[in-house]
Short mmCIF file of C-alpha atoms in Angstrom, two decimals:
data_model
loop_
_atom_site.label_atom_id
_atom_site.label_comp_id
_atom_site.label_asym_id
_atom_site.label_seq_id
_atom_site.Cartn_x
_atom_site.Cartn_y
_atom_site.Cartn_z
CA MET A 1 58.57 -12.08 218.38
CA LYS A 2 56.16 -9.69 220.10
CA VAL A 3 55.35 -8.06 216.76
CA ALA A 4 54.60 -11.49 215.29
CA VAL A 5 52.26 -12.25 218.20
CA ALA A 6 50.52 -8.89 217.66
CA ARG A 7 50.00 -9.82 214.00
CA ILE A 8 48.34 -13.05 215.13
CA GLU A 9 45.99 -11.07 217.37
CA GLN A 10 45.06 -8.92 214.36
CA ALA A 11 44.37 -11.98 212.22
CA SER A 12 42.35 -13.54 215.05
CA ALA A 13 40.18 -10.42 215.25
CA TYR A 14 39.47 -10.63 211.51
CA PHE A 15 38.62 -14.32 211.86
CA LYS A 16 36.12 -13.58 214.64
CA GLN A 17 34.61 -10.93 212.43
CA GLY A 18 34.30 -13.47 209.62
CA LYS A 19 32.50 -15.93 211.89
CA SER A 20 30.02 -13.30 213.05
CA ALA A 21 28.87 -12.79 209.45
CA PHE A 22 26.75 -15.95 209.80
CA PHE A 23 24.58 -14.31 212.47
CA PRO A 24 21.80 -11.80 211.88
CA SER A 25 22.53 -8.14 212.40
CA LEU A 26 20.25 -6.45 214.93
CA GLY A 27 19.74 -2.73 215.37
CA ALA A 28 17.60 -0.48 217.57
CA SER A 29 16.14 2.94 216.88
CA ALA A 30 14.28 5.62 218.78
CA SER A 31 12.82 8.84 217.42
CA ALA A 32 10.61 11.71 218.52
CA GLY A 33 9.17 14.72 216.75
CA TYR A 34 6.07 16.47 215.43
CA THR A 35 3.98 15.77 212.37
CA LYS A 36 1.64 18.12 210.45
CA PRO A 37 -0.30 16.30 207.74
CA ASP A 38 -1.62 19.48 206.02
CA LEU A 39 -1.85 23.29 206.36
CA GLY A 40 -5.14 23.27 208.23
CA SER A 41 -4.19 20.74 210.88
CA SER A 42 -2.27 21.27 214.06
CA GLN A 43 1.06 19.71 215.02
CA THR A 44 0.86 16.23 216.51
CA PRO A 45 3.65 14.79 218.70
CA TYR A 46 5.22 11.61 217.39
CA PHE A 47 7.22 8.98 219.33
CA SER A 48 8.67 5.76 217.95
CA LEU A 49 10.77 2.93 219.43
CA GLY A 50 11.77 -0.04 217.31
CA ALA A 51 14.19 -2.80 216.38
CA ASN A 52 15.23 -4.13 213.00
CA LEU A 53 16.87 -7.38 212.00
CA SER A 54 18.68 -8.36 208.80
CA TRP A 55 20.05 -11.78 207.89
CA GLU A 56 21.79 -12.78 204.67
CA ILE A 57 21.37 -16.48 203.85
CA ASP A 58 24.66 -17.96 202.60
CA ILE A 59 23.20 -19.79 199.59
CA TRP A 60 26.35 -19.47 197.41
CA GLY A 61 28.98 -19.97 200.10
CA LYS A 62 30.20 -16.36 200.00
CA ILE A 63 30.20 -15.95 203.77
CA SER A 64 31.64 -19.43 204.35
CA SER A 65 34.50 -18.74 201.94
CA ALA A 66 35.23 -15.42 203.62
CA LYS A 67 35.32 -17.11 207.03
CA ARG A 68 37.62 -19.89 205.81
CA GLY A 69 39.86 -17.30 204.16
CA LYS A 70 40.21 -15.41 207.45
CA TYR A 71 40.98 -18.67 209.23
CA GLU A 72 43.74 -19.56 206.75
CA ALA A 73 45.14 -16.04 207.12
CA LEU A 74 45.23 -16.62 210.89
CA LEU A 75 47.14 -19.90 210.39
CA ALA A 76 49.54 -18.13 208.02
CA GLN A 77 50.32 -15.56 210.72
CA GLU A 78 50.82 -18.36 213.25
CA SER A 79 53.32 -19.99 210.87
CA THR A 80 55.06 -16.65 210.41
CA LYS A 81 55.41 -16.40 214.19
CA ASN A 82 56.94 -19.88 214.24
CA ALA A 83 59.38 -18.81 211.50
CA VAL A 84 60.43 -15.85 213.65
CA ARG A 85 60.85 -18.16 216.64
CA THR A 86 62.94 -20.68 214.70
CA LYS A 87 65.20 -17.94 213.35
CA LEU A 88 65.51 -16.42 216.81
CA ILE A 89 66.57 -19.80 218.23
CA SER A 90 69.13 -20.34 215.46
CA ASP A 91 70.54 -16.80 215.79
CA ILE A 92 70.94 -17.15 219.56
CA SER A 93 72.48 -20.61 219.13
CA LYS A 94 75.00 -19.33 216.59
CA ALA A 95 75.95 -16.42 218.83
CA TYR A 96 76.24 -18.73 221.86
CA TYR A 97 78.53 -21.23 220.14
CA THR A 98 80.52 -18.37 218.63
CA LEU A 99 81.10 -17.26 222.20
CA VAL A 100 82.19 -20.77 223.21
CA MET A 101 84.60 -21.00 220.28
CA LEU A 102 85.98 -17.52 221.02
CA ASP A 103 86.69 -18.72 224.57
CA THR A 104 88.42 -21.77 223.10
CA GLU A 105 90.46 -19.57 220.76
CA LYS A 106 91.38 -17.27 223.65
CA LYS A 107 92.52 -20.28 225.70
CA PHE A 108 94.70 -21.43 222.80
CA ILE A 109 96.18 -17.92 222.36
CA GLU A 110 97.05 -17.76 226.07
CA GLU A 111 98.63 -21.23 225.86
CA THR A 112 100.60 -20.10 222.79
CA ILE A 113 101.83 -17.03 224.66
CA ARG A 114 103.07 -19.20 227.53
CA ASN A 115 104.84 -21.56 225.11
CA ARG A 116 106.48 -18.69 223.26
CA GLU A 117 107.59 -17.10 226.54
CA GLU A 118 109.22 -20.41 227.45
CA TYR A 119 110.79 -20.57 224.00
CA LEU A 120 112.11 -17.01 224.40
CA THR A 121 113.68 -17.99 227.72
CA THR A 122 115.28 -21.03 226.04
CA ILE A 123 116.64 -18.90 223.18
CA LYS A 124 118.17 -16.44 225.63
CA GLU A 125 119.92 -19.32 227.42
CA LEU A 126 121.19 -20.66 224.07
CA LYS A 127 122.51 -17.17 223.24
CA LYS A 128 124.43 -17.13 226.50
CA ALA A 129 125.91 -20.47 225.44
CA ALA A 130 126.77 -18.91 222.05
CA GLN A 131 124.57 -21.42 220.19
CA VAL A 132 122.38 -18.72 218.62
CA THR A 133 122.72 -15.04 217.85
CA GLU A 134 120.79 -11.94 218.95
CA VAL A 135 118.73 -12.25 215.77
CA ALA A 136 117.18 -15.45 217.10
CA VAL A 137 116.26 -13.68 220.36
CA LEU A 138 114.65 -10.80 218.48
CA GLN A 139 112.72 -13.20 216.25
CA ALA A 140 111.45 -15.07 219.31
CA GLU A 141 110.33 -11.78 220.91
CA ALA A 142 108.58 -10.77 217.70
CA GLN A 143 106.68 -14.07 217.55
CA LEU A 144 105.64 -13.59 221.17
CA MET A 145 104.27 -10.12 220.38
CA VAL A 146 102.37 -11.49 217.37
CA ALA A 147 100.54 -13.93 219.65
CA LYS A 148 99.79 -11.19 222.18
CA THR A 149 98.27 -8.91 219.54
CA TYR A 150 95.48 -11.47 219.06
CA LEU A 151 94.23 -11.12 222.65
CA PRO A 152 92.66 -7.61 222.41
CA ASP A 153 90.74 -8.60 219.28
CA ILE A 154 89.50 -11.80 220.95
CA GLN A 155 88.42 -9.86 224.05
CA HIS A 156 86.56 -7.33 221.90
CA ALA A 157 84.86 -10.08 219.88
CA ILE A 158 83.73 -11.80 223.11
CA PHE A 159 82.33 -8.50 224.42
CA GLN A 160 80.43 -7.84 221.18
CA THR A 161 79.03 -11.38 221.03
CA GLU A 162 77.77 -11.15 224.62
CA ASN A 163 76.03 -7.88 223.70
CA THR A 164 74.51 -9.54 220.63
CA ILE A 165 73.06 -12.36 222.73
CA SER A 166 71.73 -9.84 225.26
CA LEU A 167 70.01 -7.96 222.44
CA LEU A 168 68.50 -11.16 221.01
CA ILE A 169 67.01 -12.18 224.36
CA GLY A 170 65.82 -8.61 225.05
CA VAL A 171 67.92 -7.67 228.10
CA PRO A 172 70.55 -4.98 228.75
CA PRO A 173 74.19 -5.95 228.00
CA MET A 174 75.34 -8.56 230.47
CA GLU A 175 77.86 -11.35 230.91
CA ILE A 176 76.62 -14.59 229.34
CA LYS A 177 77.19 -17.82 231.23
CA ARG A 178 78.38 -20.62 228.95
CA CYS A 179 80.06 -23.98 228.94
CA SER A 180 83.79 -24.41 228.34
CA VAL A 181 85.61 -26.73 225.95
CA GLU A 182 88.62 -28.44 227.52
CA THR A 183 89.89 -29.93 224.25
CA LEU A 184 88.65 -29.67 220.69
CA GLU A 185 88.05 -33.42 220.72
CA ASP A 186 85.19 -32.78 223.16
CA ILE A 187 83.10 -31.26 220.36
CA HIS A 188 80.68 -33.77 218.83
CA PHE A 189 78.02 -33.32 216.17
CA PRO A 190 74.66 -35.06 215.75
CA GLN A 191 74.59 -37.71 213.09
CA VAL A 192 72.63 -36.58 210.05
CA GLU A 193 71.85 -38.93 207.17
CA GLN A 194 73.94 -37.61 204.30
CA THR A 195 71.82 -39.19 201.58
CA GLY A 196 69.07 -36.69 202.28
CA VAL A 197 66.02 -36.09 204.41
CA PRO A 198 62.39 -37.02 203.73
CA ALA A 199 60.57 -34.42 201.66
CA ALA A 200 57.73 -34.57 204.19
CA LEU A 201 60.01 -32.82 206.70
CA LEU A 202 59.80 -29.69 204.56
CA ARG A 203 56.21 -29.35 205.78
CA ASN A 204 57.72 -28.47 209.17
CA ARG A 205 59.15 -25.28 207.69
CA PRO A 206 57.06 -22.33 208.88
CA ASP A 207 57.62 -20.39 205.66
CA VAL A 208 56.28 -23.30 203.58
CA LEU A 209 53.26 -23.62 205.88
CA ALA A 210 52.69 -19.85 205.77
CA ALA A 211 52.80 -19.92 201.95
CA GLU A 212 50.37 -22.86 201.91
CA HIS A 213 47.89 -21.12 204.21
CA SER A 214 48.21 -17.88 202.23
CA LEU A 215 47.41 -19.86 199.07
CA LYS A 216 44.31 -21.34 200.70
CA SER A 217 43.26 -17.93 201.99
CA ALA A 218 43.62 -16.44 198.50
CA MET A 219 41.61 -19.29 197.02
CA GLU A 220 38.78 -18.67 199.49
CA GLY A 221 39.00 -14.96 198.74
CA PHE A 222 38.49 -15.69 195.06
CA ASN A 223 35.53 -17.97 195.82
CA SER A 224 33.96 -15.26 197.98
CA ALA A 225 34.51 -12.59 195.30
CA LYS A 226 32.95 -14.87 192.66
CA ALA A 227 29.93 -15.64 194.86
CA ALA A 228 29.38 -11.90 195.38
CA MET A 229 28.29 -11.69 191.72
CA TYR A 230 25.34 -14.04 192.32
CA PRO A 231 21.97 -13.01 193.83
CA SER A 232 21.89 -12.62 197.59
CA LEU A 233 18.95 -13.76 199.70
CA ASN A 234 18.17 -11.45 202.61
CA ILE A 235 15.56 -11.81 205.33
CA THR A 236 14.65 -8.59 207.10
CA GLY A 237 12.27 -7.85 209.89
CA ASN A 238 11.31 -4.88 211.98
CA ILE A 239 9.12 -4.20 214.94
CA SER A 240 8.27 -0.82 216.44
CA THR A 241 5.77 1.07 218.58
CA ASP A 242 4.30 4.33 217.34
CA ALA A 243 2.33 6.59 219.65
CA ALA A 244 1.41 10.22 220.16
CA GLN A 245 2.67 10.05 223.76
CA ILE A 246 5.50 8.12 225.41
CA SER A 247 3.03 6.61 227.88
CA GLN A 248 1.20 4.97 224.97
CA TRP A 249 4.31 3.07 223.77
CA PHE A 250 3.35 0.02 225.74
CA ALA A 251 -0.37 0.06 224.88
CA MET A 252 -0.14 -3.33 223.22
CA PRO A 253 -1.13 -4.33 220.65
CA GLY A 254 -2.58 -1.04 219.45
CA SER A 255 0.76 0.77 219.15
CA LEU A 256 2.70 -2.22 217.79
CA LEU A 257 3.87 -2.30 214.16
CA TYR A 258 5.90 -5.13 212.62
CA GLY A 259 6.92 -6.60 209.32
CA VAL A 260 8.89 -9.54 207.90
CA PHE A 261 10.32 -9.57 204.37
CA ALA A 262 12.46 -11.89 202.25
CA GLY A 263 13.96 -10.99 198.90
CA LEU A 264 16.63 -11.74 196.31
CA THR A 265 18.99 -8.99 195.27
CA GLN A 266 20.92 -9.39 192.03
CA PRO A 267 23.72 -6.90 191.34
CA ILE A 268 23.38 -5.64 187.74
CA PHE A 269 25.57 -2.61 187.18
CA GLN A 270 28.09 -1.43 189.76
CA GLY A 271 30.75 0.13 187.59
CA ARG A 272 32.48 -3.24 187.13
CA THR A 273 33.33 -3.22 190.83
CA LEU A 274 32.39 -6.86 191.52
CA ARG A 275 34.07 -8.20 188.37
CA THR A 276 37.22 -6.23 189.17
CA GLN A 277 37.23 -7.64 192.70
CA LYS A 278 36.89 -11.14 191.27
CA ASP A 279 39.70 -10.63 188.73
CA VAL A 280 42.00 -9.13 191.36
CA ALA A 281 41.24 -12.01 193.76
CA TYR A 282 42.04 -14.54 191.02
CA GLN A 283 45.40 -12.90 190.26
CA GLU A 284 46.17 -12.84 193.99
CA TYR A 285 45.47 -16.57 194.05
CA GLN A 286 47.87 -17.06 191.12
CA ILE A 287 50.57 -15.04 192.88
CA CYS A 288 50.15 -17.09 196.08
CA ALA A 289 50.35 -20.33 194.06
CA ILE A 290 53.65 -19.20 192.52
CA ASN A 291 54.98 -18.14 195.94
CA PHE A 292 54.02 -21.51 197.43
CA GLN A 293 55.78 -23.39 194.62
CA GLU A 294 58.85 -21.20 195.02
CA SER A 295 58.93 -21.70 198.81
CA VAL A 296 58.84 -25.49 198.44
CA LEU A 297 61.58 -25.51 195.81
CA SER A 298 63.72 -23.06 197.81
CA ALA A 299 63.29 -25.14 200.96
CA GLY A 300 64.43 -28.31 199.20
CA THR A 301 67.41 -26.54 197.64
CA GLU A 302 68.47 -24.99 200.93
CA VAL A 303 68.35 -28.30 202.79
CA SER A 304 70.28 -30.03 199.99
CA ASN A 305 72.97 -27.34 200.00
CA LEU A 306 73.32 -27.45 203.79
CA LEU A 307 73.69 -31.23 203.83
CA SER A 308 76.45 -30.93 201.25
CA ALA A 309 78.15 -28.12 203.19
CA LEU A 310 77.96 -30.11 206.43
CA LYS A 311 79.56 -33.13 204.78
CA ALA A 312 82.34 -31.04 203.21
CA ASP A 313 83.09 -29.11 206.42
CA LYS A 314 83.27 -32.31 208.47
CA GLU A 315 85.79 -33.77 206.02
CA LYS A 316 87.84 -30.57 206.20
CA VAL A 317 87.89 -30.76 210.01
CA ILE A 318 89.25 -34.31 209.85
CA TYR A 319 92.15 -33.18 207.63
CA MET A 320 92.74 -30.05 209.73
CA THR A 321 92.93 -32.17 212.88
CA LYS A 322 95.56 -34.45 211.35
CA GLN A 323 97.48 -31.41 210.11
CA THR A 324 97.46 -29.82 213.58
CA ILE A 325 98.69 -33.03 215.21
CA ALA A 326 101.54 -33.29 212.71
CA LEU A 327 102.55 -29.63 213.11
CA ASP A 328 102.41 -29.91 216.90
CA LYS A 329 104.92 -32.77 216.78
CA ALA A 330 107.04 -30.88 214.24
CA TYR A 331 107.24 -27.89 216.58
CA GLU A 332 108.13 -30.08 219.57
CA TYR A 333 110.85 -31.91 217.60
CA SER A 334 112.29 -28.70 216.13
CA VAL A 335 112.76 -27.20 219.60
CA GLU A 336 114.56 -30.36 220.80
CA LEU A 337 116.77 -30.33 217.69
CA LEU A 338 117.59 -26.65 218.24
CA ILE A 339 118.59 -27.29 221.85
CA ASN A 340 120.79 -30.19 220.77
CA GLY A 341 122.34 -28.22 217.91
CA TYR A 342 120.78 -30.14 215.02
CA ALA A 343 118.46 -27.33 213.79
CA ASN A 344 118.43 -23.55 213.60
CA TYR A 345 115.94 -21.08 215.00
CA LEU A 346 114.35 -20.57 211.57
CA ASP A 347 113.07 -24.15 211.66
CA VAL A 348 111.44 -23.49 215.01
CA LEU A 349 109.88 -20.21 213.81
CA SER A 350 108.43 -21.95 210.77
CA ALA A 351 106.99 -24.75 212.92
CA GLN A 352 105.59 -22.18 215.38
CA GLU A 353 103.83 -20.21 212.66
CA GLY A 354 102.46 -23.33 210.97
CA LEU A 355 101.07 -24.74 214.23
CA PHE A 356 99.49 -21.42 215.20
CA ASN A 357 97.73 -20.94 211.86
CA SER A 358 96.52 -24.55 211.67
CA LYS A 359 95.06 -24.44 215.19
CA ILE A 360 93.18 -21.19 214.47
CA ALA A 361 91.91 -22.68 211.20
CA LEU A 362 90.80 -25.85 213.02
CA ILE A 363 88.80 -23.81 215.57
CA MET A 364 87.13 -21.87 212.75
CA GLY A 365 86.44 -25.13 210.89
CA LEU A 366 84.73 -26.60 213.95
CA GLN A 367 82.64 -23.44 214.29
CA GLU A 368 81.58 -23.79 210.64
CA CYS A 369 80.37 -27.33 211.36
CA ILE A 370 78.39 -26.06 214.36
CA ASN A 371 76.84 -23.33 212.22
CA ASP A 372 75.98 -25.89 209.52
CA ASN A 373 74.06 -27.97 212.08
CA ILE A 374 72.21 -24.90 213.34
CA ASP A 375 71.38 -23.78 209.80
CA LEU A 376 70.09 -27.29 209.02
CA TYR A 377 67.90 -27.13 212.13
CA ARG A 378 66.44 -23.85 210.88
CA ALA A 379 66.10 -25.06 207.28
CA LEU A 380 64.05 -28.05 208.45
CA GLY A 381 61.72 -25.82 210.42
CA GLY A 382 63.06 -26.75 213.83
CA GLY A 383 65.07 -29.94 213.44
CA TRP A 384 64.95 -33.34 211.80
CA ASN A 385 63.87 -35.69 214.61
#
């Protein structure tokens, strides 16, 4: 972000330089020495103090085009800064909600561990009652260890994500404060019209605006290069005092010399320099036109793809939610049937594994929906409101 701001300062300096081209250039000179007109004469001291002024009249719009080109380049850099800002916001948002979902996943893992510990205790009691064998106890212990192996990875992922957020906001690694999700049903998504978004919203995209301003800047650059081939009208003036002694500098008007001139200068032969500059500027304009067209088409395609992905991921979450509810009941019923002797421990293990996998998949599906919304925010240049 700071680099982008520095680029803007550079472009602003060039723009100020372009504006100053409208004003005359003023210079001052001072000289001293000796003159000797011929061999028989003696040396005569010589002192001179003067000022000169030069002003190019913008009759073909060369200076105006250059100024407008610098201004468009400044706006392009401003849009680039906004693109960096939008991406920074989306990256931080993704990392933040990843952290929230990791906390949710950790909470589910800890709940699963407690449930499996209770189940292990139940299996041990059933073994004492000779309703199950030692194999069932070992299987229950193994399932408990499987759940526990997820915790170190979750803790490491949380640590890494906190460090990522710290890096993005430019601070040393620190603990990130965040909200907590009590139940997955607490997660809601903004309503986005699935039929599409107005094409005018694509103008909010900083990359599209940057491409547009770059195109305008290139067009002005071509106009300026073309105008450089025409005659230039310059007005020059100078005023000076010439005297044999410094004390005579101000003996007005005897020591005062001045002149004012106006003239047209037509470049004739400069090794094809001006024509080459014009041809290069025209090709640069063509390149910028292609880039602008590509940026608009890419923006529309990206938004369309993200709307489709958001719709598909929301539908998947609906089915995953129903699947998780069904598997949760299946696990609860299988434990009751095992206790009452109507099922074996393999039925419980199958229900346990199915519920665990579906819940993890549901959390990941919800995170995908969150990421889709954030990506859509970025693709629309900062939202759709």
